[in-house]
Short mmCIF file of C-alpha atoms in Angstrom, two decimals:
data_model
loop_
_atom_site.label_atom_id
_atom_site.label_comp_id
_atom_site.label_asym_id
_atom_site.label_seq_id
_atom_site.Cartn_x
_atom_site.Cartn_y
_atom_site.Cartn_z
CA UNK A 1440 -37.87 16.36 26.40
CA UNK A 1441 -37.99 14.15 29.42
CA UNK A 1442 -39.04 11.18 27.25
CA UNK A 1443 -35.70 11.28 25.41
CA UNK A 1444 -33.80 10.55 28.60
CA UNK A 1445 -35.61 7.31 29.45
CA UNK A 1446 -36.38 4.11 27.60
CA UNK A 1447 -36.08 4.15 23.82
CA UNK A 1448 -35.24 7.85 23.78
CA UNK A 1449 -32.03 7.23 25.73
CA UNK A 1450 -30.98 4.58 23.17
CA UNK A 1451 -31.45 7.09 20.35
CA UNK A 1452 -29.57 9.74 22.33
CA UNK A 1453 -26.72 7.30 22.99
CA UNK A 1454 -26.57 6.28 19.32
CA UNK A 1455 -26.46 9.92 18.21
CA UNK A 1456 -23.65 10.67 20.67
CA UNK A 1457 -21.70 7.62 19.43
CA UNK A 1458 -22.08 8.76 15.81
CA UNK A 1459 -20.84 12.24 16.73
CA UNK A 1460 -17.82 10.76 18.53
CA UNK A 1461 -17.05 8.50 15.55
CA UNK A 1462 -17.29 11.44 13.15
CA UNK A 1463 -14.98 13.52 15.37
CA UNK A 1464 -12.42 10.66 15.52
CA UNK A 1465 -12.53 10.41 11.72
CA UNK A 1466 -11.98 14.17 11.34
CA UNK A 1467 -9.09 14.01 13.81
CA UNK A 1468 -7.59 11.12 11.86
CA UNK A 1469 -7.84 13.12 8.61
CA UNK A 1470 -6.21 16.14 10.28
CA UNK A 1471 -3.37 13.95 11.58
CA UNK A 1472 -2.79 12.43 8.16
CA UNK A 1473 -2.85 15.83 6.43
CA UNK A 1474 -0.37 17.30 8.90
CA UNK A 1475 1.79 14.19 8.82
CA UNK A 1476 1.87 14.16 5.02
CA UNK A 1477 3.21 17.67 4.72
CA UNK A 1478 5.80 17.38 7.48
CA UNK A 1479 7.05 13.83 7.24
CA UNK A 1480 9.17 11.62 5.10
CA UNK A 1481 7.64 9.21 2.63
CA UNK A 1482 9.39 6.49 0.65
CA UNK A 1483 8.13 3.28 -0.93
CA UNK A 1484 9.96 0.57 -2.88
CA UNK A 1485 8.55 -2.68 -4.23
CA UNK A 1486 10.46 -5.42 -6.04
CA UNK A 1487 9.34 -8.79 -7.35
CA UNK A 1488 11.56 -11.00 -9.45
CA UNK A 1489 13.30 -14.28 -10.13
CA UNK A 1490 16.27 -15.71 -11.99
CA UNK A 1491 15.21 -18.39 -14.42
CA UNK A 1492 15.29 -19.63 -17.98
CA UNK A 1493 15.23 -16.09 -19.38
CA UNK A 1494 17.72 -14.57 -16.90
CA UNK A 1495 16.86 -12.05 -14.20
CA UNK A 1496 13.24 -10.97 -14.74
CA UNK A 1497 11.78 -8.42 -12.38
CA UNK A 1498 9.38 -5.56 -11.72
CA UNK A 1499 10.43 -2.74 -9.44
CA UNK A 1500 8.99 0.64 -8.58
CA UNK A 1501 9.87 3.32 -6.10
CA UNK A 1502 8.30 6.54 -4.82
CA UNK A 1503 11.10 8.80 -3.62
CA UNK A 1504 10.79 11.64 -1.06
CA UNK A 1505 11.29 14.26 -3.80
CA UNK A 1506 8.19 13.00 -5.68
CA UNK A 1507 10.03 10.95 -8.28
CA UNK A 1508 8.38 7.69 -9.33
CA UNK A 1509 10.89 5.22 -10.76
CA UNK A 1510 9.65 2.13 -12.61
CA UNK A 1511 11.60 -0.77 -14.11
CA UNK A 1512 10.30 -3.93 -15.78
CA UNK A 1513 12.73 -6.50 -17.14
CA UNK A 1514 11.47 -9.47 -19.09
CA UNK A 1515 13.96 -11.28 -21.28
CA UNK A 1516 11.21 -13.33 -22.90
CA UNK A 1517 11.78 -13.25 -26.68
CA UNK A 1518 14.80 -11.00 -26.07
CA UNK A 1519 12.73 -8.15 -24.63
CA UNK A 1520 14.73 -5.25 -23.25
CA UNK A 1521 14.37 -3.61 -19.88
CA UNK A 1522 11.73 -0.88 -19.61
CA UNK A 1523 12.76 2.02 -17.37
CA UNK A 1524 10.55 5.02 -16.73
CA UNK A 1525 10.94 7.95 -14.37
CA UNK A 1526 8.41 10.66 -13.72
CA UNK A 1527 7.82 13.29 -11.06
CA UNK A 1528 4.38 13.03 -9.51
CA UNK A 1529 2.33 15.74 -7.82
CA UNK A 1530 1.81 15.91 -4.05
CA UNK A 1531 -1.78 14.72 -4.66
CA UNK A 1532 -0.45 11.48 -6.18
CA UNK A 1533 1.88 10.98 -3.21
CA UNK A 1534 -1.06 11.62 -0.84
CA UNK A 1535 -3.09 8.98 -2.68
CA UNK A 1536 -0.25 6.48 -2.39
CA UNK A 1537 -0.01 7.21 1.33
CA UNK A 1538 -3.78 6.79 1.63
CA UNK A 1539 -3.62 3.38 -0.06
CA UNK A 1540 -1.00 2.29 2.46
CA UNK A 1541 -2.75 3.90 5.43
CA UNK A 1542 -6.05 2.25 4.65
CA UNK A 1543 -4.53 -1.13 3.86
CA UNK A 1544 -7.06 -3.54 5.28
CA UNK A 1545 -8.02 -1.46 8.31
CA UNK A 1546 -10.03 1.21 6.51
CA UNK A 1547 -8.83 3.89 8.93
CA UNK A 1548 -5.70 5.99 9.45
CA UNK A 1549 -3.90 3.29 11.44
CA UNK A 1550 -2.09 1.29 8.73
CA UNK A 1551 -2.21 -2.42 9.41
CA UNK A 1552 0.78 -3.14 7.19
CA UNK A 1553 3.05 -1.12 9.50
CA UNK A 1554 2.21 -3.57 12.32
CA UNK A 1555 3.01 -6.73 10.37
CA UNK A 1556 6.06 -8.96 10.72
CA UNK A 1557 7.42 -11.18 7.95
CA UNK A 1558 9.05 -13.77 10.27
CA UNK A 1559 6.31 -16.33 9.55
CA UNK A 1560 6.02 -15.59 5.83
CA UNK A 1561 7.48 -17.93 3.20
CA UNK A 1562 11.19 -17.39 2.56
CA UNK A 1563 12.28 -16.36 -0.94
CA UNK A 1564 12.96 -19.43 -3.07
CA UNK A 1565 13.69 -20.46 -6.65
CA UNK A 1566 10.20 -19.29 -7.66
CA UNK A 1567 11.20 -15.75 -6.74
CA UNK A 1568 11.19 -13.06 -4.12
CA UNK A 1569 9.20 -9.96 -3.20
CA UNK A 1570 10.44 -6.99 -1.23
CA UNK A 1571 8.40 -4.08 0.11
CA UNK A 1572 9.93 -1.16 1.96
CA UNK A 1573 7.90 1.74 3.33
CA UNK A 1574 8.91 4.83 5.27
CA UNK A 1575 6.02 6.92 6.57
CA UNK A 1576 6.84 9.57 9.12
CA UNK A 1577 8.98 8.00 11.82
CA UNK A 1578 7.96 4.44 10.92
CA UNK A 1579 10.07 2.24 8.66
CA UNK A 1580 9.20 -1.31 7.64
CA UNK A 1581 10.77 -3.75 5.25
CA UNK A 1582 9.37 -7.12 4.16
CA UNK A 1583 10.88 -9.96 2.17
CA UNK A 1584 8.95 -13.04 1.10
CA UNK A 1585 8.58 -15.44 -1.80
CA UNK A 1586 6.45 -14.67 -4.84
CA UNK A 1587 2.76 -15.17 -4.13
CA UNK A 1588 0.86 -16.69 -7.03
CA UNK A 1589 -2.63 -16.57 -5.57
CA UNK A 1590 -4.67 -16.45 -2.37
CA UNK A 1591 -4.17 -20.22 -2.08
CA UNK A 1592 -0.49 -19.50 -1.34
CA UNK A 1593 -1.56 -16.92 1.25
CA UNK A 1594 -3.99 -19.27 3.01
CA UNK A 1595 -1.43 -22.08 3.22
CA UNK A 1596 1.20 -19.86 4.90
CA UNK A 1597 1.99 -19.74 8.63
CA UNK A 1598 0.59 -16.18 8.85
CA UNK A 1599 -2.37 -16.03 6.46
CA UNK A 1600 -3.84 -12.84 8.00
CA UNK A 1601 -0.63 -10.80 7.76
CA UNK A 1602 0.28 -12.15 4.34
CA UNK A 1603 -3.24 -11.36 3.09
CA UNK A 1604 -2.81 -7.70 4.11
CA UNK A 1605 0.54 -7.65 2.27
CA UNK A 1606 -0.93 -9.40 -0.80
CA UNK A 1607 -3.84 -6.99 -1.22
CA UNK A 1608 -1.71 -3.91 -0.54
CA UNK A 1609 0.79 -5.02 -3.21
CA UNK A 1610 -2.07 -5.58 -5.69
CA UNK A 1611 -3.41 -2.08 -4.99
CA UNK A 1612 0.03 -0.47 -5.31
CA UNK A 1613 0.82 -2.30 -8.56
CA UNK A 1614 -2.51 -1.25 -10.06
CA UNK A 1615 -1.89 2.35 -9.00
CA UNK A 1616 1.64 2.44 -10.47
CA UNK A 1617 0.66 0.69 -13.72
CA UNK A 1618 -2.12 3.26 -14.17
CA UNK A 1619 0.23 6.19 -13.54
CA UNK A 1620 2.92 4.87 -15.88
CA UNK A 1621 0.54 3.97 -18.70
CA UNK A 1622 -1.34 7.28 -18.45
CA UNK A 1623 1.80 9.36 -18.32
CA UNK A 1624 3.67 7.69 -21.16
CA UNK A 1625 0.81 6.88 -23.54
CA UNK A 1626 -1.05 10.19 -23.62
CA UNK A 1627 -0.04 12.21 -26.67
CA UNK A 1628 0.35 15.95 -26.09
CA UNK A 1629 -1.87 18.23 -28.21
#
């Protein structure tokens, strides 16, 4: 036993203690998120659009506190009509949406996006605008920026790190919502 306290043994002991502390912090984080989810407000709205040759074209979705997911997609290309869908989602879906936001870039329960500031992001212009609003617990953030075509636009901005977090979070949220909408409205009941 005494050999564990000196030399290489103490390094192993220290590493094991660090792993135990990390695991306990992770469990505490999960408990906080679980308690916060059940007792706190959650709202998310995303909009991207522009006014151009085909009129006002946009994509918008919203997760409301009552569990309603609202989706709208308006493309006037070839006289397309607006697509509007509304569906109530389960608490598990809302938890997954919260998890996506909470783990945006940081990989832990301290959401990086809630710390960002859009003051140094590109202003909306003729190319279009994006808006993201999130309410989680007692935190409320709202961002407005121009449309982002690619990571090249992100890297050339005045705040590439913050805009990169926003860009990837928006990609994840859009993928999540598109999956929910397509699964819900394309599956034929038996």
